[in-house]
Coordinates of C-alpha atoms in Angstrom, one line a residue:
M1 CA -6.9 16.6 70.1
K2 CA -4.1 19.0 69.3
R3 CA -1.8 16.1 68.6
K4 CA -4.2 14.6 66.1
F5 CA -4.7 18.0 64.4
G6 CA -0.9 18.4 64.2
L7 CA -0.5 15.0 62.6
F8 CA -3.3 15.9 60.1
I9 CA -1.5 19.1 59.1
L10 CA 1.8 17.2 58.7
G11 CA 0.0 14.7 56.5
L12 CA -1.4 17.4 54.3
C13 CA 2.0 19.0 54.0
A14 CA 3.6 15.7 53.0
A15 CA 1.0 15.0 50.4
S16 CA 1.3 18.5 49.0
L17 CA 5.1 18.1 48.9
T18 CA 4.8 14.8 47.1
Y19 CA 2.4 16.2 44.6
A20 CA 4.7 19.2 44.0
Q21 CA 7.6 16.9 43.2
K22 CA 5.8 15.3 40.3
K23 CA 7.2 16.4 37.0
P24 CA 4.7 18.4 35.0
I25 CA 3.8 16.9 31.6
D26 CA 5.4 18.8 28.7
H27 CA 6.7 18.1 25.3
T28 CA 9.9 16.5 26.7
V29 CA 7.9 13.5 28.0
Y30 CA 5.8 12.8 24.9
D31 CA 8.6 10.8 23.1
S32 CA 8.6 8.2 25.9
W33 CA 4.9 7.4 25.6
N34 CA 4.2 3.9 24.2
S35 CA 1.4 2.7 22.0
I36 CA 0.4 -0.8 20.7
S37 CA 0.7 -1.0 16.9
R38 CA -0.4 -3.6 14.4
P39 CA -1.9 -6.2 16.7
E40 CA -2.7 -9.5 14.9
I41 CA -4.3 -12.8 16.0
S42 CA -3.6 -16.0 14.1
K43 CA -6.4 -17.7 12.2
S44 CA -6.5 -20.6 14.8
G45 CA -6.6 -18.0 17.6
N46 CA -3.7 -19.7 19.3
L47 CA -1.1 -16.9 18.7
I48 CA -1.1 -13.1 19.2
Y49 CA 1.6 -10.8 18.1
Y50 CA 2.0 -7.0 18.3
S51 CA 4.5 -4.2 18.8
V52 CA 4.9 -1.7 21.6
T53 CA 6.2 1.4 20.0
P54 CA 7.4 4.7 21.6
Q55 CA 6.8 8.1 20.0
E56 CA 10.6 8.2 19.5
G57 CA 12.9 5.3 20.0
N58 CA 13.1 1.5 19.6
S59 CA 10.0 -0.7 19.5
L60 CA 9.5 -4.1 21.3
A61 CA 7.4 -6.8 19.7
F62 CA 5.7 -9.7 21.6
L63 CA 4.6 -13.1 20.5
K64 CA 2.1 -14.7 22.9
N65 CA -0.1 -17.8 23.1
S66 CA -3.8 -17.9 23.9
N67 CA -3.0 -18.2 27.6
N68 CA -1.2 -14.8 27.5
Q69 CA 2.2 -16.5 27.9
T70 CA 5.1 -14.7 26.2
L71 CA 6.8 -17.0 23.7
L72 CA 9.2 -14.4 22.3
Q73 CA 10.2 -10.7 22.7
I74 CA 11.8 -9.0 19.7
P75 CA 13.6 -5.7 20.3
R76 CA 13.4 -3.2 17.4
A77 CA 11.0 -5.4 15.5
A78 CA 9.1 -4.2 12.4
D79 CA 6.9 -5.8 9.7
L80 CA 6.0 -9.0 11.6
K81 CA 4.5 -11.8 9.5
L82 CA 3.2 -15.3 10.5
T83 CA 3.3 -18.1 8.0
K84 CA -0.2 -19.6 7.2
D85 CA 0.6 -22.9 9.0
E86 CA 1.6 -20.8 12.1
K87 CA 5.0 -22.5 12.4
H88 CA 7.2 -19.5 11.8
L89 CA 7.2 -15.8 12.8
L90 CA 9.3 -13.5 10.7
S91 CA 10.4 -9.9 11.5
L92 CA 12.7 -7.2 10.4
I93 CA 15.1 -6.0 13.1
K94 CA 15.5 -2.3 12.6
A95 CA 18.9 -0.6 13.2
P96 CA 19.1 1.1 16.7
F97 CA 17.3 4.4 16.7
Q98 CA 20.3 6.4 17.9
D99 CA 22.6 4.9 15.3
V100 CA 20.2 5.9 12.5
R101 CA 19.7 9.4 14.1
Q102 CA 23.4 10.0 14.2
A103 CA 23.9 8.8 10.6
K104 CA 21.2 11.3 9.5
I105 CA 22.8 14.1 11.5
K106 CA 26.1 13.3 9.7
K107 CA 24.2 13.2 6.4
K108 CA 25.5 9.9 5.4
K109 CA 24.7 8.4 2.0
P110 CA 21.9 5.7 1.8
D111 CA 24.6 3.0 1.3
E112 CA 26.3 4.1 4.5
M113 CA 23.2 4.1 6.7
P114 CA 22.9 1.4 9.4
K115 CA 21.3 -1.7 8.0
D116 CA 18.4 -3.8 9.2
S117 CA 18.4 -7.6 9.9
I118 CA 15.8 -10.3 9.6
L119 CA 14.7 -12.7 12.3
V120 CA 13.2 -16.1 11.5
F121 CA 11.6 -17.8 14.6
D122 CA 10.6 -21.5 14.6
I123 CA 7.7 -21.5 17.0
H124 CA 7.6 -25.3 17.5
K125 CA 11.3 -25.7 18.1
N126 CA 11.8 -22.3 19.9
Q127 CA 14.7 -21.5 17.6
S128 CA 15.8 -18.2 16.1
T129 CA 17.8 -17.5 13.0
K130 CA 19.1 -14.1 12.0
F131 CA 20.5 -12.6 8.8
A132 CA 22.2 -9.2 8.6
Q133 CA 22.2 -6.3 6.0
V134 CA 18.6 -6.9 5.0
K135 CA 16.6 -4.4 2.9
S136 CA 13.3 -6.3 2.7
Y137 CA 11.7 -9.7 2.9
K138 CA 8.6 -11.4 1.5
I139 CA 6.7 -14.6 2.1
A140 CA 3.9 -16.0 -0.1
K141 CA 0.3 -15.3 1.0
D142 CA -0.5 -19.0 1.2
G143 CA 3.0 -20.5 1.2
N144 CA 4.7 -22.0 4.3
D145 CA 8.0 -23.3 3.1
Y146 CA 10.1 -20.4 1.9
V147 CA 11.0 -16.8 2.7
A148 CA 12.9 -14.6 0.2
F149 CA 14.9 -11.6 1.4
L150 CA 17.0 -9.0 -0.3
H151 CA 20.3 -8.1 1.3
E152 CA 23.9 -7.2 0.6
T153 CA 26.9 -9.5 0.3
V154 CA 30.5 -8.7 -0.4
V155 CA 31.7 -10.4 -3.5
T156 CA 35.3 -10.0 -4.5
N157 CA 35.8 -9.2 -8.2
P158 CA 39.3 -10.5 -9.3
S159 CA 39.2 -8.1 -12.3
D160 CA 38.7 -5.1 -10.1
S161 CA 42.1 -3.4 -9.6
S162 CA 40.8 -0.7 -7.2
K163 CA 42.3 -0.8 -3.7
T164 CA 41.7 0.9 -0.4
K165 CA 44.1 3.3 1.3
N166 CA 45.9 0.5 3.2
G167 CA 46.5 -1.4 -0.1
S168 CA 43.9 -4.1 0.4
K169 CA 41.5 -5.2 -2.3
K170 CA 38.4 -3.0 -2.5
E171 CA 35.2 -5.1 -2.1
K172 CA 31.8 -3.8 -3.2
P173 CA 28.5 -5.0 -1.7
T174 CA 26.3 -6.9 -4.2
P175 CA 22.5 -6.9 -3.9
T176 CA 21.6 -10.5 -3.3
L177 CA 18.3 -12.3 -3.1
T178 CA 18.4 -15.2 -0.7
L179 CA 15.8 -18.0 -0.7
L180 CA 15.6 -19.7 2.7
N181 CA 13.8 -23.0 3.2
L182 CA 12.0 -22.5 6.6
N183 CA 12.0 -26.2 7.3
T184 CA 15.5 -27.3 6.4
K185 CA 17.2 -23.9 6.7
D186 CA 18.9 -24.5 3.3
T187 CA 19.6 -21.3 1.4
S188 CA 20.3 -20.4 -2.2
N189 CA 21.5 -17.0 -3.4
I190 CA 20.7 -14.9 -6.5
L191 CA 23.3 -12.2 -7.1
K192 CA 22.5 -8.7 -8.6
A193 CA 18.8 -9.1 -7.8
D194 CA 16.5 -6.1 -7.7
T195 CA 12.8 -6.5 -7.4
Y196 CA 11.0 -9.8 -6.5
E197 CA 7.5 -11.2 -5.9
W198 CA 5.9 -14.5 -4.9
S199 CA 2.8 -16.1 -6.4
D200 CA 0.1 -16.4 -3.7
D201 CA 0.5 -20.2 -3.5
G202 CA 4.3 -19.9 -3.1
K203 CA 5.0 -22.1 -6.1
F204 CA 6.7 -19.4 -8.2
L205 CA 9.1 -16.6 -7.4
V206 CA 9.6 -13.8 -10.0
Y207 CA 12.7 -11.6 -9.7
S208 CA 14.7 -9.2 -11.8
I209 CA 18.5 -9.1 -12.3
K210 CA 20.2 -5.7 -12.7
G211 CA 23.4 -6.3 -14.6
P212 CA 26.3 -3.9 -15.0
E213 CA 26.0 -0.7 -17.0
K214 CA 27.6 -2.4 -20.1
D215 CA 25.8 -5.7 -19.9
S216 CA 27.9 -7.7 -22.4
L217 CA 26.9 -11.0 -20.8
N218 CA 23.1 -10.2 -21.2
E219 CA 22.5 -10.8 -17.5
S220 CA 19.7 -8.3 -17.0
G221 CA 16.1 -9.2 -17.2
L222 CA 13.1 -10.7 -15.4
F223 CA 13.1 -14.3 -14.4
I224 CA 10.6 -16.8 -13.0
M225 CA 11.6 -19.7 -10.7
D226 CA 9.6 -22.9 -10.3
L227 CA 10.1 -23.9 -6.7
A228 CA 9.1 -27.5 -7.4
N229 CA 12.3 -28.2 -9.3
K230 CA 14.2 -24.9 -8.8
S231 CA 14.2 -24.3 -12.5
K232 CA 14.8 -20.7 -13.8
K233 CA 13.6 -19.1 -16.9
K234 CA 14.1 -15.6 -18.3
I235 CA 10.8 -14.2 -19.4
S236 CA 11.8 -10.6 -20.3
N237 CA 15.2 -9.5 -21.5
G238 CA 17.1 -6.3 -21.0
K239 CA 18.0 -3.9 -18.3
G240 CA 15.2 -1.8 -16.9
N241 CA 12.9 -1.0 -14.0
Y242 CA 10.5 -4.0 -13.4
K243 CA 7.7 -3.4 -11.0
N244 CA 4.1 -4.3 -9.9
I245 CA 4.6 -8.0 -10.6
Q246 CA 1.1 -9.6 -10.3
F247 CA -0.2 -13.2 -10.7
D248 CA -3.8 -14.1 -11.2
D249 CA -5.6 -16.2 -8.6
A250 CA -5.0 -19.5 -10.5
T251 CA -1.3 -18.7 -10.9
K252 CA -1.6 -19.3 -14.6
Q253 CA -1.1 -15.7 -15.8
L254 CA 1.5 -13.1 -14.9
S255 CA 1.5 -9.3 -15.6
F256 CA 4.1 -6.6 -14.8
L257 CA 5.2 -3.1 -15.7
A258 CA 8.7 -2.4 -17.2
D259 CA 10.5 0.7 -18.3
K260 CA 13.5 -0.2 -20.5
T261 CA 14.5 3.4 -21.5
P262 CA 18.1 4.5 -20.9
E263 CA 18.8 5.3 -17.2
K264 CA 19.4 9.0 -18.1
S265 CA 16.2 9.3 -20.1
L266 CA 14.1 12.2 -18.9
L267 CA 10.8 10.4 -19.7
K268 CA 10.2 7.0 -18.2
E269 CA 7.9 5.0 -20.5
F270 CA 6.4 2.0 -18.8
K271 CA 4.8 -0.8 -20.8
L272 CA 2.3 -3.4 -19.7
Y273 CA 3.7 -7.0 -20.1
Y274 CA 1.8 -10.3 -20.0
Y275 CA 3.1 -13.9 -19.6
T276 CA 1.8 -17.4 -19.3
T277 CA 3.6 -20.7 -19.0
S278 CA 2.8 -21.6 -22.6
Q279 CA 4.8 -18.6 -23.8
D280 CA 8.5 -18.5 -24.4
S281 CA 8.7 -14.9 -23.0
A282 CA 6.4 -12.1 -21.9
T283 CA 4.7 -10.0 -24.6
I284 CA 3.6 -6.3 -24.5
L285 CA -0.1 -5.8 -23.9
A286 CA -0.1 -2.0 -23.9
D287 CA 2.1 1.0 -24.4
K288 CA 1.5 4.7 -25.4
N289 CA 0.8 3.7 -29.0
T290 CA -1.8 1.0 -28.3
Q291 CA -5.2 1.5 -29.7
G292 CA -7.7 2.6 -27.0
I293 CA -5.2 4.6 -24.9
P294 CA -6.1 8.4 -25.2
Q295 CA -3.8 10.6 -27.2
N296 CA -0.8 12.0 -25.2
W297 CA -1.4 9.4 -22.4
F298 CA 0.7 6.3 -21.5
V299 CA 0.8 3.4 -19.2
S300 CA 1.4 4.7 -15.7
G301 CA 4.3 3.2 -13.7
D302 CA 2.4 4.0 -10.5
G303 CA -0.8 2.1 -11.4
A304 CA -1.8 -1.1 -9.6
L305 CA -2.3 -4.3 -11.6
T306 CA -5.3 -6.4 -10.8
F307 CA -6.7 -9.6 -12.4
S308 CA -10.3 -10.3 -12.0
K309 CA -11.2 -13.5 -10.1
S310 CA -11.9 -15.4 -13.3
G311 CA -8.6 -14.2 -14.8
K312 CA -10.4 -12.9 -17.9
R313 CA -9.8 -9.2 -17.1
L314 CA -6.8 -7.2 -16.2
F315 CA -7.0 -3.7 -14.7
F316 CA -4.1 -1.2 -14.9
G317 CA -3.4 2.5 -14.7
L318 CA -3.1 5.2 -17.4
A319 CA -1.9 8.8 -17.0
P320 CA -1.2 11.9 -19.1
I321 CA 2.4 12.1 -20.4
P322 CA 4.1 14.7 -18.3
R323 CA 6.1 17.6 -19.6
V324 CA 9.8 16.8 -19.9
K325 CA 12.2 19.0 -18.0
D326 CA 14.0 21.6 -20.1
T327 CA 17.7 20.6 -20.1
T328 CA 18.9 23.5 -22.2
L329 CA 19.0 25.6 -19.1
V330 CA 21.4 25.0 -16.2
E331 CA 19.8 24.4 -12.8
F332 CA 20.5 28.0 -11.4
E333 CA 18.8 29.5 -14.4
H334 CA 15.5 27.9 -13.7
A335 CA 12.9 30.2 -12.0
K336 CA 11.6 28.6 -8.9
V337 CA 8.2 30.1 -8.1
D338 CA 4.9 28.9 -6.7
I339 CA 1.9 30.4 -8.4
W340 CA -1.7 30.2 -7.1
H341 CA -4.8 31.5 -8.7
W342 CA -8.0 32.2 -6.8
Q343 CA -9.9 29.8 -9.1
D344 CA -7.5 26.8 -8.5
D345 CA -9.2 23.7 -7.1
Y346 CA -6.9 23.7 -4.0
L347 CA -5.2 26.3 -1.9
Q348 CA -1.4 26.6 -2.5
P349 CA -0.4 24.9 0.8
M350 CA -2.6 22.0 0.0
Q351 CA -1.2 21.8 -3.6
L352 CA 2.3 21.5 -2.1
V353 CA 1.3 18.8 0.4
N354 CA -0.4 16.8 -2.4
L355 CA 2.3 17.3 -5.0
K356 CA 3.8 13.8 -4.7
R357 CA 0.4 12.2 -4.8
D358 CA -0.7 14.3 -7.8
L359 CA 2.5 13.4 -9.7
S360 CA 1.8 9.7 -9.3
R361 CA -2.0 10.0 -10.0
N362 CA -3.3 7.5 -12.5
Y363 CA -6.6 6.4 -13.9
T364 CA -8.1 2.9 -14.2
A365 CA -8.3 1.1 -17.5
M366 CA -9.3 -2.5 -18.4
I367 CA -8.2 -5.0 -21.0
N368 CA -10.3 -8.1 -21.7
L369 CA -7.8 -11.0 -21.9
S370 CA -10.3 -13.5 -23.1
G371 CA -11.6 -11.4 -26.0
N372 CA -10.0 -9.1 -28.6
R373 CA -7.9 -7.5 -25.9
N374 CA -9.2 -4.0 -26.5
I375 CA -8.4 -1.4 -23.9
I376 CA -11.3 0.4 -22.2
P377 CA -10.4 3.5 -20.1
L378 CA -12.8 3.5 -17.2
S379 CA -11.6 6.6 -15.4
D380 CA -10.1 10.0 -16.3
E381 CA -9.3 13.3 -14.6
T382 CA -13.0 13.8 -13.8
F383 CA -13.1 11.1 -11.2
N384 CA -11.5 10.9 -7.8
R385 CA -11.9 7.1 -7.2
I386 CA -13.3 4.1 -8.9
T387 CA -14.5 1.0 -7.0
L388 CA -14.8 -2.5 -8.5
T389 CA -16.8 -5.4 -7.2
G390 CA -14.9 -8.0 -5.1
N391 CA -14.3 -10.4 -8.0
A392 CA -14.0 -7.6 -10.6
D393 CA -15.9 -9.7 -13.2
N394 CA -19.2 -7.8 -13.0
E395 CA -20.2 -5.2 -15.6
W396 CA -20.7 -2.2 -13.3
A397 CA -18.2 -0.3 -11.2
M398 CA -18.7 2.8 -9.1
A399 CA -16.9 6.2 -9.4
T400 CA -17.1 9.4 -7.5
S401 CA -16.2 12.9 -8.6
D402 CA -15.7 16.1 -6.5
K403 CA -14.5 18.2 -9.5
E404 CA -17.4 20.6 -9.5
Y405 CA -17.2 21.3 -5.7
R406 CA -13.4 21.5 -4.9
I407 CA -13.2 25.3 -4.6
E408 CA -16.1 25.6 -2.2
T409 CA -14.6 23.0 0.1
Q410 CA -12.0 25.7 0.9
W411 CA -14.5 27.4 3.1
E412 CA -17.2 24.8 3.6
G413 CA -15.0 22.1 5.1
G414 CA -17.2 19.2 4.0
M415 CA -16.9 17.4 0.6
R416 CA -19.7 16.9 -1.9
T417 CA -19.4 14.4 -4.8
D418 CA -21.2 13.2 -7.8
I419 CA -21.7 9.4 -7.9
Y420 CA -21.6 7.4 -11.1
A421 CA -22.1 3.8 -12.3
I422 CA -19.5 2.9 -15.0
S423 CA -19.8 0.0 -17.4
T424 CA -16.6 -2.1 -17.7
I425 CA -17.9 -3.3 -21.1
S426 CA -18.4 0.0 -22.9
G427 CA -16.8 2.6 -20.5
K428 CA -20.0 4.6 -20.5
N429 CA -21.4 6.0 -17.2
K430 CA -24.7 6.6 -15.5
V431 CA -25.4 9.3 -13.0
V432 CA -26.5 7.9 -9.7
T433 CA -26.8 11.2 -7.8
K434 CA -25.4 14.7 -7.9
S435 CA -23.9 16.8 -5.1
N436 CA -24.1 14.1 -2.5
S437 CA -22.4 14.8 0.8
G438 CA -22.5 11.3 2.2
Y439 CA -21.1 7.8 1.7
A440 CA -21.6 5.3 -1.1
S441 CA -21.1 1.5 -1.4
L442 CA -21.2 -0.8 -4.5
A443 CA -23.1 -4.1 -4.0
P444 CA -20.9 -7.3 -4.3
N445 CA -22.7 -8.3 -7.5
G446 CA -22.5 -4.8 -9.0
D447 CA -26.3 -4.5 -9.4
Y448 CA -26.9 -1.7 -6.9
I449 CA -25.2 1.4 -5.4
V450 CA -26.3 2.3 -1.9
Y451 CA -25.5 5.8 -0.6
F452 CA -26.2 8.0 2.4
N453 CA -27.2 11.6 2.2
R454 CA -26.0 13.8 5.0
G455 CA -28.4 16.6 4.1
N456 CA -31.5 14.7 5.1
G457 CA -30.0 11.7 7.0
N458 CA -31.5 9.1 4.7
W459 CA -30.1 5.9 3.0
Y460 CA -30.9 5.3 -0.7
S461 CA -30.5 2.4 -3.1
F462 CA -29.9 2.9 -6.9
N463 CA -30.8 0.1 -9.2
I464 CA -28.3 0.4 -12.0
A465 CA -30.2 -1.7 -14.6
T466 CA -33.5 0.2 -14.2
E467 CA -31.9 3.5 -13.1
T468 CA -34.5 3.8 -10.2
T469 CA -33.8 5.1 -6.7
H470 CA -35.5 4.1 -3.5
Q471 CA -35.2 5.4 0.1
L472 CA -34.3 2.4 2.2
N473 CA -35.3 3.8 5.6
E474 CA -38.7 5.2 4.4
G475 CA -41.3 5.0 7.1
L476 CA -38.9 4.0 9.9
Q477 CA -39.0 6.3 12.9
V478 CA -35.3 5.7 13.6
S479 CA -32.4 8.0 13.3
F480 CA -29.5 6.6 11.2
V481 CA -27.2 9.6 11.8
D482 CA -24.8 10.2 14.7
E483 CA -27.0 11.4 17.5
E484 CA -24.1 12.7 19.5
N485 CA -22.5 14.7 16.7
D486 CA -20.8 17.7 18.3
V487 CA -19.1 19.5 15.4
P488 CA -20.5 22.3 13.3
A489 CA -21.4 20.0 10.3
A490 CA -24.2 17.7 9.3
P491 CA -23.9 14.4 11.2
G492 CA -22.6 11.3 9.5
P493 CA -24.1 7.8 9.5
Y494 CA -23.3 4.9 11.8
G495 CA -22.3 3.1 8.7
I496 CA -22.8 -0.2 6.9
A497 CA -22.4 -3.4 8.8
G498 CA -22.1 -5.5 5.6
W499 CA -23.8 -7.1 2.6
S500 CA -25.4 -10.5 2.3
K501 CA -23.4 -13.0 0.4
D502 CA -25.8 -12.9 -2.6
G503 CA -25.8 -9.1 -2.6
K504 CA -29.6 -8.8 -2.2
F505 CA -29.6 -7.4 1.3
I506 CA -27.6 -4.7 3.1
Y507 CA -27.2 -4.4 6.8
I508 CA -27.2 -0.8 8.1
N509 CA -26.4 0.4 11.7
D510 CA -28.3 2.9 13.8
R511 CA -27.0 3.8 17.3
Y512 CA -28.1 0.6 18.9
D513 CA -29.4 -1.9 16.2
V514 CA -28.6 -3.4 12.8
W515 CA -31.3 -3.1 10.1
K516 CA -31.7 -5.4 7.1

């Protein structure tokens, strides 16, 4: 008995010693923790790809089949994309984490930072192809044949007399857009490329060329390439910043923003351009002087461009013209202060956090391409957000505004909003409800706005045409709010499961069921 008791004591001591030797969890171990990021499953269900990413360090991506067999592992992978025909997987290969870290510590210039690569993996042939010095890559949404990627190549300029310390010719890297045929592996290069974008069907590639400062050869401009015959056409001339290139669904119309002011200009003035294959070049649809744009406003360079499904409408962003920096004073003579007033919408720390977002804030406007092309501003500084229907061809949109309630959110925590229906024909609005603390959704056909009220836990439907409101869950002895809410605030809803295809019915969740 004594022998068994002694063995028992020794066992307890050994277990205690083993436990004591385990390293306690502290902040030094957090960086080694991994998480799965951006998992995707192919449309056929035959392929799965995802990344395993540490808090700090290099990621590892996996491509697997439906039997959980690993087809490929990609160290340091990022931005994985699968072609629609599921024949090719593409990925950026990020520079090693430690190399980037050391470069940042040494405060190297952007051009001197370690560069990424691109991997193109042929799934059927089990073959990989890599290209170095890559900045970005893009494939068409519905295209399968090509990938375009922007990288740097060294091109020797015979007229350049500059030399390095050892007397050899100094060679400068040139931004190059490479077009790779995924099936044949043939490549073609476009030198001095800047921005680029595919049409959804992969039939057209639009790209800009940024020529030298003194562009005597008139190289700079925006070009469109027809992939069927590799023909190229300049559709906008001149050096500038081309961005937000957007095709309509039928790939018959193209719109983009361009700022062609001098590089040292203090105010960047973007203009909205429009092009079709029947035109020789793109034309200006809107600038700050166009009728319909509010006084002292202009086309925002940060606004998204969206065609409606029919292609008859184009939505873009407007913004107030900012104050130009005073250049009569040198930098050290500028006073640098942060001023806060107790009646400001947001506390000073929040203002600083949101500064970048606020500087790029823009407001939705619409131009009717099939009519007189008048500009209709749909949103202004009153509204936080505007929501269009899925095809953007319906008359009514939904907007929300928290302007009247921003100060009180500094101590209340929750956010109340006013909800509006906005006509895309006239720009006028209708009040749906005021001071709502819940969630709102616009019907797919734009006829109704459904919203949840946290104050009483009910769902409501607003008929935009008749301006009538009905309680959807009236008479139901069921709770539609989170029954396990454990925070000092009114509980939120379980949410909307979806709308019927015709927009006549909405499906709403309670804790266990879905209600029509």
